[in-house]
Coordinates of C-alpha atoms in Angstrom, one line a residue:
M26 CA 122.1 43.7 113.8
S27 CA 119.5 45.9 112.2
D28 CA 119.7 49.7 112.2
S29 CA 117.8 51.6 114.9
P30 CA 114.7 53.6 113.9
Y31 CA 116.6 56.8 114.7
T32 CA 119.3 55.9 112.2
N33 CA 116.6 55.1 109.6
I34 CA 114.9 58.5 110.1
V35 CA 118.2 60.4 109.8
E36 CA 119.2 58.4 106.7
N37 CA 115.9 59.0 105.0
I38 CA 116.1 62.7 105.7
R39 CA 119.6 62.8 104.2
N40 CA 118.2 61.3 101.0
W41 CA 115.5 64.0 100.7
P42 CA 116.0 66.7 98.0
P43 CA 117.1 70.1 99.2
S44 CA 113.7 71.7 98.7
R45 CA 112.1 69.1 101.0
K46 CA 114.7 69.6 103.6
L47 CA 114.1 73.4 103.5
A48 CA 110.4 72.9 103.8
L49 CA 110.9 70.7 106.8
A50 CA 113.1 73.2 108.5
L51 CA 110.6 76.0 108.0
I52 CA 107.7 73.9 109.3
V53 CA 109.7 73.0 112.4
L54 CA 110.7 76.6 113.0
L55 CA 107.2 77.9 112.5
S56 CA 105.8 75.2 114.9
I57 CA 108.3 76.0 117.6
L58 CA 107.6 79.8 117.3
L59 CA 103.8 79.3 117.3
F60 CA 103.8 77.0 120.3
S61 CA 106.2 79.3 122.2
V62 CA 103.7 82.2 121.7
I63 CA 100.8 80.1 122.8
I64 CA 102.6 78.9 125.9
F65 CA 103.7 82.4 126.7
Q66 CA 100.2 83.8 126.4
S67 CA 98.7 80.9 128.3
S68 CA 101.1 81.5 131.2
R69 CA 99.8 85.1 131.4
A70 CA 96.5 85.9 133.1
D71 CA 93.8 87.5 130.9
Y72 CA 92.8 90.9 132.1
R73 CA 89.3 92.4 131.8
P74 CA 88.0 95.9 132.6
L75 CA 87.1 96.4 136.2
Y76 CA 86.1 100.1 135.8
V77 CA 86.3 102.3 132.7
D78 CA 86.6 106.1 132.5
L79 CA 86.9 106.7 136.2
P80 CA 87.8 110.2 137.5
Q81 CA 91.4 110.3 138.6
E82 CA 90.7 110.7 142.2
E83 CA 88.4 107.7 142.2
A84 CA 90.9 105.6 140.2
A85 CA 93.5 106.5 142.8
S86 CA 91.3 105.3 145.6
V87 CA 90.5 102.0 143.8
T88 CA 94.1 101.2 142.9
S89 CA 95.1 102.0 146.5
W90 CA 92.6 99.4 147.7
L91 CA 93.8 96.9 145.1
R92 CA 97.4 97.3 146.3
E93 CA 96.4 96.8 149.9
E94 CA 94.5 93.6 149.1
G95 CA 97.2 92.3 146.8
V96 CA 95.0 92.1 143.7
P97 CA 97.0 92.4 140.4
Y98 CA 95.8 95.2 138.1
Q99 CA 96.7 97.1 135.0
L100 CA 96.0 100.7 134.1
Q101 CA 95.0 102.0 130.6
N102 CA 93.5 105.1 129.1
N103 CA 95.8 107.4 131.0
G104 CA 95.0 105.7 134.3
R105 CA 91.2 106.1 134.0
S106 CA 90.5 102.5 133.2
I107 CA 91.5 99.6 135.6
Y108 CA 91.9 96.0 134.4
V109 CA 92.1 92.9 136.7
P110 CA 92.5 89.2 135.9
I111 CA 89.4 87.7 134.3
N112 CA 88.7 85.3 137.1
M113 CA 88.7 88.1 139.7
V114 CA 86.5 90.7 138.1
H115 CA 83.2 89.9 139.8
E116 CA 84.7 89.2 143.2
T117 CA 86.7 92.4 143.1
R118 CA 83.7 94.5 142.2
L119 CA 81.7 93.0 145.1
N120 CA 84.5 93.7 147.6
L121 CA 84.9 97.2 146.3
A122 CA 81.2 97.9 146.6
G123 CA 81.4 96.6 150.2
A124 CA 84.2 99.1 150.9
G125 CA 82.1 101.9 149.3
L126 CA 84.4 102.3 146.3
P127 CA 84.2 103.8 143.8
Q128 CA 82.1 106.7 145.1
Q129 CA 82.1 108.7 141.9
T130 CA 79.0 110.7 142.8
G131 CA 80.1 111.9 146.2
I132 CA 78.9 111.1 149.6
G133 CA 75.2 110.7 150.5
F134 CA 73.2 110.7 153.7
E135 CA 75.6 108.2 155.2
I136 CA 77.5 111.3 156.3
F137 CA 75.1 111.4 159.2
D138 CA 75.8 107.8 160.3
K139 CA 78.6 109.0 162.6
Q140 CA 77.6 111.8 164.9
N141 CA 80.3 114.0 166.4
F142 CA 79.8 116.1 169.5
G143 CA 80.3 119.8 169.2
V144 CA 79.2 120.1 165.6
T145 CA 78.0 123.6 164.8
Q146 CA 74.8 124.4 163.0
F147 CA 76.7 125.7 160.0
T148 CA 78.5 122.4 159.7
Q149 CA 75.3 120.5 159.9
K150 CA 73.8 122.7 157.2
I151 CA 76.8 122.1 154.9
N152 CA 76.7 118.4 155.5
Y153 CA 73.0 118.3 154.7
Q154 CA 73.6 120.1 151.4
R155 CA 76.5 117.7 150.5
A156 CA 74.2 114.8 151.3
L157 CA 71.5 116.1 149.0
Q158 CA 73.9 116.7 146.2
G159 CA 75.4 113.3 146.5
E160 CA 72.1 111.5 146.6
L161 CA 70.8 113.4 143.6
A162 CA 74.0 112.7 141.7
R163 CA 73.8 108.9 142.4
T164 CA 70.2 108.9 141.2
I165 CA 71.0 110.7 138.0
A166 CA 74.0 108.4 137.4
S167 CA 71.7 105.4 137.4
I168 CA 70.3 106.6 134.0
D169 CA 71.6 104.3 131.2
S170 CA 73.4 106.9 129.1
V171 CA 75.0 108.6 132.1
T172 CA 78.2 107.3 133.6
S173 CA 78.6 109.9 136.4
A174 CA 77.0 113.1 137.5
R175 CA 77.6 116.0 139.9
V176 CA 75.0 118.3 141.4
H177 CA 75.6 121.8 142.8
L178 CA 72.8 123.4 144.9
V179 CA 72.2 126.9 146.1
L180 CA 69.9 126.8 149.1
P181 CA 69.3 130.3 150.4
E182 CA 68.2 130.9 154.0
Q183 CA 64.6 131.2 154.9
R184 CA 63.3 134.8 155.2
L185 CA 60.3 136.0 157.2
V186 CA 59.3 138.4 154.5
Q187 CA 58.3 136.6 151.3
A188 CA 59.5 139.5 149.1
Q189 CA 63.0 139.1 150.5
Q190 CA 63.1 135.4 150.0
E191 CA 65.7 134.3 147.3
Q192 CA 65.0 131.4 145.0
A193 CA 66.9 128.1 145.2
K194 CA 69.0 127.2 142.2
A195 CA 70.7 124.0 140.9
S196 CA 73.3 123.0 138.4
V197 CA 73.8 119.5 137.1
I198 CA 76.7 118.2 135.0
V199 CA 76.5 114.7 133.5
N200 CA 79.3 112.6 132.0
L201 CA 77.8 110.6 129.1
A202 CA 78.9 107.2 127.8
A203 CA 80.8 107.1 124.6
G204 CA 78.5 107.5 121.6
R205 CA 75.5 108.2 123.8
S206 CA 73.4 111.3 124.3
L207 CA 70.4 112.5 126.3
D208 CA 67.2 113.2 124.4
P209 CA 65.0 116.2 125.5
G210 CA 62.7 113.9 127.4
Q211 CA 65.5 112.5 129.6
T212 CA 66.9 116.0 130.2
Q213 CA 63.5 117.2 131.3
G214 CA 63.2 114.2 133.5
I215 CA 66.4 115.1 135.3
I216 CA 65.1 118.7 135.8
H217 CA 61.8 117.4 137.3
L218 CA 63.7 115.0 139.5
V219 CA 65.9 117.8 141.0
A220 CA 63.0 120.2 141.3
G221 CA 60.9 117.7 143.1
S222 CA 63.6 116.9 145.6
I223 CA 64.3 120.4 146.7
A224 CA 61.7 122.6 148.4
G225 CA 61.1 125.9 146.6
L226 CA 63.2 124.9 143.5
K227 CA 61.5 125.6 140.2
D228 CA 62.3 124.1 136.8
N229 CA 63.5 127.3 135.3
Q230 CA 66.2 127.6 137.9
I231 CA 67.9 124.3 137.0
T232 CA 70.7 124.1 134.4
V233 CA 71.9 120.8 133.0
I234 CA 75.1 120.6 130.9
D235 CA 77.3 117.7 129.7
S236 CA 81.0 117.2 130.2
N237 CA 81.7 119.1 126.9
G238 CA 79.9 122.2 128.2
N239 CA 76.8 121.9 126.0
V240 CA 73.7 123.2 127.6
L241 CA 71.0 120.4 127.6
S242 CA 68.3 122.2 129.6
R243 CA 65.9 124.7 128.1
N244 CA 64.1 127.5 129.9
S245 CA 60.6 127.7 128.5
S246 CA 59.4 130.5 130.7
S247 CA 62.1 133.0 129.7
D248 CA 62.4 132.2 126.0
P249 CA 59.5 130.3 124.3
A250 CA 61.5 130.0 121.1
M251 CA 64.2 128.0 123.0
A252 CA 61.5 125.7 124.3
M253 CA 60.5 124.9 120.8
L254 CA 64.0 124.5 119.5
P255 CA 64.4 120.8 120.1
D256 CA 61.1 120.0 118.6
T257 CA 61.8 122.1 115.5
L258 CA 65.2 120.5 115.1
K259 CA 63.7 117.0 115.5
F260 CA 61.1 117.8 112.8
K261 CA 63.8 119.1 110.5
N262 CA 66.0 116.0 111.0
T263 CA 63.0 113.7 110.5
L264 CA 62.1 115.4 107.2
E265 CA 65.6 115.3 105.9
T266 CA 66.1 111.7 106.9
R267 CA 62.8 110.7 105.2
L268 CA 63.8 112.4 101.9
E269 CA 67.3 110.9 102.1
T270 CA 65.9 107.4 102.7
R271 CA 63.6 107.7 99.7
A272 CA 66.4 108.9 97.4
Q273 CA 69.0 106.4 98.8
S274 CA 66.8 103.4 98.0
L275 CA 66.6 104.4 94.4
L276 CA 70.4 104.9 94.2
D277 CA 71.1 101.5 95.8
R278 CA 68.9 99.8 93.3
A279 CA 70.3 101.6 90.3
L280 CA 74.1 101.7 91.3
G281 CA 74.4 99.0 93.9
Q282 CA 74.8 99.1 97.6
G283 CA 77.4 101.5 98.9
N284 CA 78.1 103.2 95.5
A285 CA 76.3 106.4 96.2
I286 CA 75.5 108.7 99.1
V287 CA 72.8 111.4 99.2
R288 CA 72.4 114.2 101.7
V289 CA 69.4 116.6 101.9
T290 CA 69.2 119.9 103.7
A291 CA 65.8 121.5 104.3
D292 CA 65.3 125.2 105.1
L293 CA 62.0 125.4 107.0
D294 CA 59.9 128.3 108.1
F295 CA 58.7 127.9 111.7
T296 CA 57.2 131.4 112.0
R297 CA 53.7 131.4 113.5
E298 CA 51.6 134.1 111.9
A299 CA 47.8 134.8 112.2
L300 CA 46.4 137.5 109.8
T301 CA 42.9 138.9 110.0
S302 CA 41.7 141.3 107.2
E303 CA 38.4 143.1 106.5
E304 CA 37.6 144.3 103.0
Y305 CA 34.7 146.8 102.1
D306 CA 33.1 147.2 98.7
P307 CA 31.6 150.7 98.3
D308 CA 30.0 149.8 95.0
S309 CA 27.9 147.1 96.5
L310 CA 25.0 148.5 98.6
V311 CA 22.8 146.1 100.5
P312 CA 19.6 147.4 102.4
R313 CA 20.0 146.5 106.0
S314 CA 16.8 148.0 107.4
E315 CA 13.7 149.9 106.0
Q316 CA 11.1 151.8 108.1
V317 CA 7.9 153.3 106.6
T318 CA 5.6 155.5 108.7
K319 CA 2.1 156.8 107.7
S320 CA -0.3 159.0 109.7
Q321 CA -3.7 160.4 108.7
S322 CA -5.7 163.2 110.5
G323 CA -8.6 165.7 109.8
E324 CA -10.6 168.7 111.1
R325 CA -14.4 169.0 111.4
R326 CA -16.0 172.6 110.9
I327 CA -19.6 173.5 111.8
G328 CA -21.2 177.0 111.0
G329 CA -23.2 179.1 108.6
A330 CA -22.9 182.0 106.3
P331 CA -22.8 185.3 108.1
G332 CA -25.7 187.7 107.5
V333 CA -29.3 188.5 108.5
E334 CA -30.4 184.9 108.6
A335 CA -27.8 183.9 111.0
N336 CA -28.6 186.7 113.2
L337 CA -32.3 185.9 113.1
G338 CA -31.6 182.3 114.4
Q339 CA -32.3 180.5 111.2
N340 CA -31.1 176.9 111.3
N341 CA -28.9 176.9 108.2
L342 CA -25.6 175.3 109.7
I343 CA -22.9 173.7 107.6
D344 CA -21.1 170.5 108.8
D345 CA -17.7 170.1 106.9
F346 CA -14.7 167.5 107.5
I347 CA -11.2 168.4 106.2
P348 CA -8.8 165.4 106.0
S349 CA -4.9 165.6 106.5
T350 CA -2.4 162.8 105.5
Q351 CA 1.4 162.5 106.5
S352 CA 3.9 159.6 105.5
S353 CA 7.6 159.0 106.0
E354 CA 10.1 156.3 104.8
V355 CA 13.6 155.6 106.2
T356 CA 16.0 153.0 104.5
N357 CA 19.4 152.1 106.0
Y358 CA 22.0 150.6 103.5
E359 CA 25.1 148.5 104.4
I360 CA 28.3 148.4 102.5
S361 CA 29.4 144.7 101.9
K362 CA 32.4 143.6 104.0
T363 CA 34.6 140.5 103.7
V364 CA 36.5 139.2 106.8
R365 CA 39.5 136.8 106.3
Q366 CA 41.5 135.1 109.0
I367 CA 44.7 133.4 107.7
N368 CA 47.0 131.2 109.9
S369 CA 50.3 130.5 108.2
E370 CA 51.6 126.9 108.1
V371 CA 54.3 126.0 110.7
G372 CA 57.3 124.2 109.2
K373 CA 56.7 125.2 105.7
V374 CA 59.6 124.4 103.3
R375 CA 61.4 127.4 102.0
N376 CA 63.8 125.5 99.9
L377 CA 65.6 122.2 99.7
S378 CA 69.3 121.5 98.8
A379 CA 70.5 118.0 97.8
A380 CA 74.0 116.6 97.3
V381 CA 74.6 113.3 95.6
L382 CA 78.1 111.6 95.7
V383 CA 78.5 108.8 93.2
A384 CA 81.4 106.4 93.2
E385 CA 83.6 106.3 90.1
K386 CA 83.7 103.1 88.1
Y387 CA 86.7 100.9 88.6
E388 CA 88.1 99.3 85.5
P389 CA 90.8 96.6 86.1
G390 CA 94.0 96.9 84.2
V391 CA 94.9 94.8 81.2
D392 CA 97.7 92.2 81.3
G393 CA 98.3 92.6 85.0
A394 CA 98.4 96.4 84.9
A395 CA 97.0 98.5 87.8
G396 CA 93.3 99.4 87.5
S397 CA 92.0 102.9 87.4
H398 CA 88.9 104.9 88.4
V399 CA 86.8 106.2 85.6
P400 CA 84.3 109.1 86.3
M401 CA 80.8 108.9 85.1
T402 CA 79.8 110.6 81.9
E403 CA 77.7 113.8 81.9
A404 CA 74.8 111.9 80.5
E405 CA 74.8 109.5 83.4
L406 CA 75.1 112.3 85.9
D407 CA 72.2 114.1 84.3
S408 CA 70.0 111.0 84.5
I409 CA 70.8 110.6 88.2
Q410 CA 70.1 114.3 88.7
R411 CA 66.7 114.1 87.0
M412 CA 65.8 111.0 89.0
M413 CA 66.8 112.7 92.3
I414 CA 64.7 115.8 91.4
H415 CA 61.6 113.8 91.1
A416 CA 62.4 111.5 94.1
I417 CA 63.0 114.3 96.5
G418 CA 60.4 116.7 95.1
L419 CA 62.7 119.6 94.2
E420 CA 61.1 122.7 92.7
A421 CA 63.0 125.3 90.6
D422 CA 60.5 128.0 91.4
R423 CA 61.1 127.6 95.1
G424 CA 64.9 127.9 94.7
D425 CA 65.7 124.3 95.3
R426 CA 69.2 123.1 94.2
I427 CA 70.9 119.8 93.6
E428 CA 74.5 118.8 92.9
V429 CA 75.6 115.4 91.6
V430 CA 79.4 114.7 91.8
S431 CA 81.3 111.6 90.8
M432 CA 84.6 110.7 92.6
P433 CA 86.3 107.6 94.0
F434 CA 85.4 106.3 97.4
H435 CA 87.9 105.7 100.1
S436 CA 87.3 103.4 103.1
E437 CA 88.3 104.8 106.5
G438 CA 88.4 102.9 109.8
M439 CA 86.1 103.9 112.5
E440 CA 87.7 104.4 115.9
M441 CA 84.4 103.7 117.7
A442 CA 83.9 100.4 115.9
G443 CA 87.5 99.4 116.5
A444 CA 87.1 100.2 120.2
E445 CA 83.9 98.1 120.5
L446 CA 85.5 95.3 118.6
H447 CA 88.5 95.4 121.0
G448 CA 86.2 95.3 123.9
N449 CA 84.3 92.3 122.6
L450 CA 87.4 90.4 121.8
N451 CA 88.3 90.4 125.5
D452 CA 85.5 87.9 126.1
F453 CA 86.8 85.5 123.5
I454 CA 90.5 85.6 124.2
P455 CA 90.6 82.2 126.1
W456 CA 88.6 80.5 123.3
I457 CA 90.9 82.0 120.7
K458 CA 93.9 80.6 122.5
Y459 CA 92.4 77.1 122.5
L460 CA 91.5 77.4 118.8
L461 CA 95.0 78.5 117.9
L462 CA 96.4 75.5 119.9
L463 CA 94.1 73.1 118.0
V464 CA 95.0 74.6 114.6
S465 CA 98.7 74.4 115.4
A466 CA 98.4 70.8 116.4
L467 CA 96.5 70.0 113.2
L468 CA 99.1 71.8 111.0
L469 CA 102.0 70.0 112.9
Y470 CA 100.4 66.7 112.1
L471 CA 99.6 67.4 108.5
F472 CA 102.8 69.1 107.4
L473 CA 105.4 67.4 109.7
I474 CA 104.4 64.2 111.4
R475 CA 102.3 62.7 108.6
P476 CA 104.9 63.3 105.8
I477 CA 107.7 61.8 108.1
I478 CA 105.5 58.7 108.8
K479 CA 104.9 58.2 105.0
T480 CA 108.6 58.6 104.3
L481 CA 109.7 56.1 106.9
K482 CA 107.2 53.5 105.6
G483 CA 108.5 54.0 102.1
E484 CA 105.1 54.7 100.7
S485 CA 105.0 55.7 97.1
V486 CA 102.2 57.3 95.1
Q487 CA 100.5 54.8 92.8
Y488 CA 98.5 56.2 89.9
N489 CA 95.6 54.1 88.7
K490 CA 95.9 52.9 85.0
T491 CA 93.1 52.2 82.7
V492 CA 92.1 48.7 81.4
Y493 CA 93.7 49.3 78.0
E494 CA 97.0 50.4 79.6
L495 CA 97.0 47.3 81.8
E496 CA 96.3 45.1 78.8
D497 CA 99.2 46.7 76.8
D498 CA 101.6 46.2 79.7
Y499 CA 100.5 42.5 80.0
N500 CA 101.0 41.9 76.3
Q501 CA 104.5 43.5 76.4
E502 CA 105.4 41.3 79.3
K503 CA 104.2 38.2 77.4
K504 CA 106.3 39.1 74.3
A505 CA 109.4 39.4 76.5
L506 CA 109.0 35.8 77.6
D507 CA 110.7 32.9 75.7
A508 CA 108.5 30.6 73.5
P509 CA 108.1 27.6 75.9
T510 CA 107.2 29.8 78.8
R511 CA 104.7 31.9 76.7
L512 CA 103.2 28.6 75.4
R513 CA 102.7 27.2 78.9
L514 CA 101.1 30.6 79.9
E515 CA 98.6 30.5 77.0
L516 CA 97.7 26.9 77.7
A517 CA 97.1 27.8 81.4
E518 CA 94.9 30.7 80.4
N519 CA 92.9 28.4 77.9
S520 CA 93.4 31.0 75.2
V521 CA 94.6 28.1 72.8
T522 CA 94.1 24.4 72.8
P523 CA 96.8 21.7 72.3
T524 CA 95.3 20.8 69.0
Q525 CA 95.8 24.3 67.7
V526 CA 99.4 24.3 68.9
I527 CA 100.2 21.0 67.0
K528 CA 98.5 22.3 63.9
T529 CA 100.6 25.5 64.1
W530 CA 103.8 23.4 64.5
L531 CA 102.9 21.3 61.4
K532 CA 102.3 24.4 59.3
E533 CA 105.6 25.9 60.4
G534 CA 107.1 22.5 59.5

């Protein structure tokens, strides 16, 4: 009776060398461990975020609803993030929305859906203010960068006398998403939204801050300089970024990507100045006007010489004309005057400062020794400094400065990138499980099942030989045969004829 397959397997394994037995044991143990982990993870439900960074009071109301409905959940981030099974995320969100959870931004005009008898006018006024605050907060929270918002309104009572009327005021606090911020345009949009929703509320009476207490709004009417601050900062950052990009492109081409970092700081002058000057030159006289007046007059005299003839009536009269001339000239002179109006340039560069950090060279060790970082030489640093001076446009007369330093770089992990990667992996966890299962099955076949099958079949590795090796082996086998057998083999192969055999025998005699 032949042995069973099980007995053959055990007997073959016993004949294995110790190293092969140890490898088989390790593979079996690793396969069992890997399949145990995969089976354990597969039995557990995958959880995905339902809501992230909820206020504690809202998280409490959501978890209370989940307990009542029997929905399994997990809490993370100190109870501010709620996770539910992956196949229940969308359904749970719809059911929570139907229940009005989470509110986050407070109650809106639905506060008036249920009317109670005996409500005082003061209560109605407070409810109306609460509804306005809630509706505005919900609208602001719909902005992409804002996760939640709260609005506080100060609505004074209406006065009969306009001079006694107080102005309405509003304060808005916004919670921003991680890594996000509001630009000045979005902040101004929030201000216009609140001002347009409340009668008598002006833009300069609205304050917007973030969850860290930073003031995002600007009051242009009270301080014009504050109104220009975001624009000046934007212009400054744009100039610095443009200079850094220009210098960084040269460093990347010369030293390689990631081997150098450059930072530029610009000191700009945003002072607006208009200068008007008048200059007079007393040595330069220019006639401005000239007036010449001439007048001519005369006197006519008629008479005779006194004496006897005149008394006797003799007609000896004398007719004489005496002329008179008068002239005047007036010249007005003007001193030359020069008028200059100078407007200074806004955003003029006072000075620039640049810092360049260059990675040290890494030289591997010899004969397996540890490598070391070698700093750059002074000549190399000077050449980089000269290149950066021309690339950025630094001027020594203006007081510009540059510093080039060589030191080793160290890689640091980024928490934000890690958090985003963790969030993205949640979507691929089921596929990762299937991939691990497939890889485990492939490894189990290649390193366990396939070698065992080969061993049981008694397969041995055959190495292919060349033609010359095969011919030598054949000749050796022929020489080992006896003479009659070798003769019959040669006759069968037609390598010799019977006549040649007889001749050989006769010669050997």
